[in-house]
Short mmCIF file of C-alpha atoms in Angstrom, two decimals:
data_model
loop_
_atom_site.label_atom_id
_atom_site.label_comp_id
_atom_site.label_asym_id
_atom_site.label_seq_id
_atom_site.Cartn_x
_atom_site.Cartn_y
_atom_site.Cartn_z
CA MET A 23 0.00 0.00 0.00
CA ASP A 24 2.86 2.34 0.82
CA SER A 25 4.35 1.76 -2.63
CA VAL A 26 1.08 2.95 -4.22
CA PHE A 27 1.12 6.16 -2.20
CA ASP A 28 4.77 6.66 -3.13
CA LEU A 29 3.84 6.50 -6.81
CA LEU A 30 1.07 9.06 -6.28
CA ARG A 31 3.34 11.67 -4.76
CA PRO A 32 3.09 15.06 -6.52
CA LEU A 33 6.59 14.80 -7.96
CA ASN A 34 5.93 11.38 -9.46
CA VAL A 35 2.58 12.49 -10.87
CA CYS A 36 4.19 15.55 -12.46
CA LEU A 37 6.95 13.41 -13.96
CA GLY A 38 4.40 10.96 -15.34
CA LEU A 39 2.29 13.72 -16.89
CA SER A 40 5.38 15.36 -18.34
CA ALA A 41 6.53 12.07 -19.87
CA TYR A 42 3.08 11.49 -21.36
CA ALA A 43 2.94 15.02 -22.79
CA ALA A 44 6.42 14.62 -24.27
CA TYR A 45 5.41 11.32 -25.86
CA ARG A 46 2.28 12.86 -27.41
CA ILE A 47 4.26 15.76 -28.83
CA LEU A 48 7.06 13.57 -30.22
CA HIS A 49 4.55 11.15 -31.70
CA ALA A 50 2.54 13.95 -33.33
CA LEU A 51 5.58 15.68 -34.80
CA TYR A 52 7.76 12.74 -35.87
CA ILE A 53 5.84 9.42 -35.88
CA SER A 54 2.19 10.09 -36.67
CA PRO A 55 1.02 9.42 -40.27
CA LEU A 56 -0.42 12.96 -40.18
CA ARG A 57 2.89 14.61 -39.27
CA ASN A 58 3.23 16.19 -42.73
CA VAL A 59 -0.38 17.41 -42.90
CA PRO A 60 -0.70 21.11 -41.94
CA GLY A 61 -2.79 22.08 -38.95
CA PRO A 62 -2.80 23.70 -35.48
CA PHE A 63 -0.21 22.38 -33.04
CA TRP A 64 -2.64 21.72 -30.20
CA CYS A 65 -4.98 19.77 -32.49
CA ARG A 66 -2.06 17.47 -33.31
CA VAL A 67 -1.47 16.47 -29.70
CA SER A 68 -4.99 16.49 -28.24
CA ALA A 69 -8.65 16.14 -29.19
CA LEU A 70 -9.65 18.72 -26.55
CA PRO A 71 -9.58 21.76 -28.89
CA MET A 72 -12.02 20.08 -31.28
CA LEU A 73 -14.22 18.98 -28.38
CA TYR A 74 -14.26 22.57 -27.11
CA TYR A 75 -15.54 23.90 -30.43
CA ASP A 76 -18.03 21.04 -30.73
CA LEU A 77 -19.56 21.78 -27.33
CA ARG A 78 -19.81 25.49 -28.17
CA GLY A 79 -21.43 24.76 -31.53
CA GLN A 80 -18.59 26.48 -33.39
CA GLU A 81 -17.25 23.58 -35.46
CA PRO A 82 -18.21 25.22 -38.83
CA GLU A 83 -16.34 28.42 -37.91
CA PHE A 84 -13.38 26.37 -36.71
CA MET A 85 -13.30 24.42 -39.98
CA GLN A 86 -13.59 27.55 -42.11
CA CYS A 87 -10.83 29.35 -40.22
CA ASN A 88 -8.42 26.41 -40.52
CA CYS A 89 -9.28 25.94 -44.19
CA GLN A 90 -8.36 29.55 -44.91
CA LYS A 91 -5.14 29.26 -42.91
CA TYR A 92 -3.87 25.76 -43.78
CA GLY A 93 -5.64 24.79 -46.99
CA SER A 94 -8.39 22.32 -47.90
CA ILE A 95 -6.88 19.43 -45.86
CA PHE A 96 -5.71 20.00 -42.27
CA VAL A 97 -5.38 18.23 -38.93
CA MET A 98 -8.43 18.41 -36.65
CA GLU A 99 -7.41 15.83 -34.02
CA PRO A 100 -4.39 13.55 -33.53
CA THR A 101 -6.04 10.90 -35.74
CA LYS A 102 -8.48 13.00 -37.77
CA VAL A 103 -8.22 15.43 -40.68
CA GLY A 104 -10.66 17.97 -42.07
CA VAL A 105 -11.45 17.93 -45.79
CA CYS A 106 -12.97 21.13 -47.15
CA GLY A 107 -12.01 21.28 -50.84
CA GLN A 108 -14.65 20.37 -53.40
CA SER A 109 -12.42 18.04 -55.41
CA GLU A 110 -11.12 16.31 -52.27
CA CYS A 111 -14.67 15.84 -50.94
CA GLN A 112 -15.74 14.35 -54.27
CA THR A 113 -12.83 11.92 -54.11
CA VAL A 114 -13.78 10.79 -50.60
CA LEU A 115 -17.52 10.55 -51.22
CA SER A 116 -17.20 8.80 -54.57
CA SER A 117 -15.42 5.76 -53.14
CA HIS A 118 -16.45 3.12 -50.61
CA GLY A 119 -12.79 2.72 -49.65
CA PHE A 120 -12.83 5.69 -47.25
CA LEU A 121 -14.27 4.36 -43.99
CA LYS A 122 -16.37 6.60 -41.76
CA ASP A 123 -15.21 7.41 -38.25
CA LYS A 124 -15.92 4.82 -35.54
CA GLN A 125 -18.43 7.17 -33.90
CA TYR A 126 -20.89 6.42 -36.71
CA ALA A 127 -20.99 2.79 -35.56
CA ARG A 128 -22.30 3.91 -32.16
CA VAL A 129 -25.79 4.51 -33.55
CA LYS A 130 -27.53 1.22 -32.77
CA PHE A 131 -31.23 2.08 -32.95
CA ILE A 132 -31.14 2.65 -36.73
CA GLU A 133 -30.43 -0.23 -39.10
CA PRO A 134 -27.13 -0.02 -41.04
CA ASN A 135 -27.43 2.28 -44.05
CA MET A 136 -25.24 4.13 -46.53
CA PHE A 137 -24.91 7.15 -44.25
CA LEU A 138 -23.87 5.29 -41.09
CA THR A 139 -22.24 2.03 -42.17
CA ARG A 140 -18.51 1.44 -41.89
CA SER A 141 -18.78 -1.71 -44.01
CA PRO A 142 -17.28 -1.29 -47.51
CA GLU A 143 -19.45 -4.17 -48.79
CA LEU A 144 -22.74 -2.60 -47.67
CA ASN A 145 -21.60 0.80 -48.89
CA ARG A 146 -20.79 -0.66 -52.32
CA LEU A 147 -24.17 -2.45 -52.46
CA ARG A 148 -26.14 0.68 -51.61
CA ARG A 149 -24.20 2.70 -54.18
CA ARG A 150 -25.15 0.22 -56.90
CA GLN A 151 -28.79 0.27 -55.83
CA ILE A 152 -29.20 4.06 -55.97
CA GLY A 153 -26.67 4.76 -58.71
CA GLY A 154 -29.29 4.82 -61.47
CA ALA A 155 -31.38 7.43 -59.67
CA LEU A 156 -28.41 9.79 -59.53
CA GLN A 157 -27.72 9.76 -63.26
CA PRO A 158 -28.16 13.15 -65.03
CA ARG A 159 -31.32 12.03 -66.85
CA SER A 160 -32.96 10.88 -63.61
CA LEU A 161 -31.91 14.05 -61.80
CA ARG A 162 -33.45 16.20 -64.53
CA SER A 163 -36.74 14.32 -64.24
CA MET A 164 -36.75 14.83 -60.46
CA GLU A 165 -35.93 18.54 -60.62
CA PRO A 166 -39.58 19.79 -60.72
CA VAL A 167 -40.46 17.65 -57.70
CA VAL A 168 -37.40 18.85 -55.77
CA LEU A 169 -38.10 22.50 -56.56
CA GLY A 170 -41.80 22.20 -55.75
CA ALA A 171 -41.27 20.55 -52.37
CA GLY A 172 -38.11 22.52 -51.66
CA VAL A 173 -37.18 26.09 -52.43
CA CYS A 174 -40.48 27.04 -54.15
CA GLN A 175 -42.47 25.94 -51.10
CA LEU A 176 -40.06 27.71 -48.76
CA MET A 177 -40.21 30.99 -50.71
CA SER A 178 -44.01 30.76 -50.86
CA LYS A 179 -44.16 30.39 -47.07
CA TRP A 180 -41.85 33.33 -46.48
CA ASP A 181 -43.68 35.53 -49.02
CA THR A 182 -47.01 34.75 -47.35
CA GLU A 183 -45.68 35.56 -43.88
CA LEU A 184 -44.14 38.81 -45.13
CA ALA A 185 -47.40 39.84 -46.79
CA LEU A 186 -49.40 39.13 -43.64
CA SER A 187 -46.89 40.81 -41.35
CA GLY A 188 -46.15 43.92 -43.36
CA GLU A 189 -42.75 44.14 -41.66
CA PRO A 190 -39.57 42.05 -41.35
CA ILE A 191 -40.14 38.55 -40.00
CA ARG A 192 -37.97 36.20 -37.97
CA VAL A 193 -37.00 33.02 -39.83
CA GLN A 194 -36.13 29.74 -38.07
CA TYR A 195 -33.56 28.26 -40.45
CA LEU A 196 -32.99 24.99 -38.60
CA SER A 197 -36.58 23.78 -38.44
CA GLU A 198 -37.70 25.18 -41.80
CA PHE A 199 -34.74 23.81 -43.73
CA SER A 200 -35.15 20.39 -42.09
CA ASP A 201 -38.88 20.44 -42.90
CA MET A 202 -38.05 21.32 -46.50
CA ALA A 203 -35.58 18.44 -46.71
CA PHE A 204 -38.17 16.08 -45.22
CA ASP A 205 -40.76 17.15 -47.81
CA VAL A 206 -38.31 16.60 -50.66
CA ILE A 207 -37.38 13.13 -49.38
CA CYS A 208 -41.05 12.16 -48.96
CA SER A 209 -41.88 13.34 -52.47
CA LEU A 210 -38.98 11.43 -54.04
CA GLY A 211 -38.79 8.34 -51.85
CA PHE A 212 -42.43 7.63 -51.06
CA GLY A 213 -44.36 9.36 -53.83
CA LEU A 214 -46.21 11.53 -51.31
CA GLU A 215 -46.75 15.22 -51.88
CA HIS A 216 -46.04 16.23 -48.30
CA ARG A 217 -45.98 19.97 -47.60
CA SER A 218 -45.13 20.40 -43.93
CA LEU A 219 -43.98 24.00 -44.47
CA THR A 220 -47.14 25.42 -46.04
CA THR A 221 -49.71 23.11 -44.38
CA LYS A 222 -48.02 23.35 -40.96
CA ASP A 223 -48.37 19.58 -40.51
CA GLN A 224 -45.34 19.06 -38.29
CA LYS A 225 -46.08 15.62 -36.84
CA MET A 226 -43.89 13.53 -39.12
CA ALA A 227 -41.19 16.18 -39.37
CA THR A 228 -41.03 16.39 -35.57
CA TRP A 229 -40.54 12.62 -35.33
CA VAL A 230 -37.72 12.77 -37.85
CA ARG A 231 -36.10 15.73 -36.08
CA LYS A 232 -36.21 14.02 -32.67
CA THR A 233 -34.79 10.81 -34.16
CA THR A 234 -31.95 12.81 -35.69
CA GLN A 235 -31.27 14.51 -32.36
CA LEU A 236 -31.15 11.13 -30.60
CA MET A 237 -28.76 9.86 -33.28
CA PHE A 238 -26.33 12.74 -32.72
CA VAL A 239 -26.55 12.37 -28.93
CA GLU A 240 -25.63 8.69 -29.23
CA ILE A 241 -22.74 9.54 -31.56
CA MET A 242 -21.31 12.11 -29.14
CA ILE A 243 -22.18 10.28 -25.88
CA PRO A 244 -22.11 6.52 -26.55
CA ILE A 245 -24.22 4.47 -24.15
CA LYS A 246 -23.02 0.92 -23.62
CA SER A 247 -26.47 -0.46 -22.89
CA HIS A 248 -29.06 0.30 -25.56
CA ALA A 249 -32.07 -1.00 -23.63
CA ILE A 250 -33.49 2.51 -23.23
CA GLN A 251 -33.13 3.35 -26.92
CA THR A 252 -34.52 -0.03 -27.99
CA ASN A 253 -37.61 0.31 -25.80
CA CYS A 254 -38.13 3.87 -26.99
CA VAL A 255 -37.85 2.94 -30.67
CA GLU A 256 -40.09 -0.13 -30.37
CA GLY A 257 -42.75 1.85 -28.53
CA THR A 258 -42.59 4.73 -30.98
CA THR A 259 -42.75 2.40 -33.98
CA GLY A 260 -45.79 0.63 -32.58
CA LYS A 261 -47.53 3.95 -31.94
CA ARG A 262 -46.87 5.16 -35.49
CA LYS A 263 -48.23 1.93 -36.99
#
């Protein structure tokens, strides 16, 4: 027992922390595969700076600032890079060979899909299944539906509110853009002309929004036992049916 207390003396603790910090710095500067990728020094040695901006909701500003300073590819964390250039993003998104971060695998209450899977085989299968719908001819045929459920509906809602108000109005971008996206997906995926923005039918959109919020919470704060999520999802699914 005395030997344990001897190890926990302030001097020993300081030496241990100093050795760990020196190892992280040496590894980041000379050993890490990302050592030649530009980026902030503190982001190379610790994930805390990125966590700080995440918790403050300032990740987009952080990404934009680093992109302007270091270029389209830069270090975000000791084992993570940010990709902001259009051509680089196209390269990453066009191939199933780039695996998503492990945090995507934490979402257990949604079945594996193209957006969350880390499996190259499933990613490749889903790409083949939807590839035809993303051809230029198919996209041109879908354009009227996308515009009708999307930006045209949104502009109609804003114009109506401005006409009724007679003065500047306050716009809620988060909810209205998510509702617009939901309407577009319903129109394309299910053949339903859903207009949650102009009809103010928010029931389905609210379910989708809450599911998305739960997904992001589970990504950021993984819960080892998924009994709560499973019960919640099964109950909600039964209620919707």
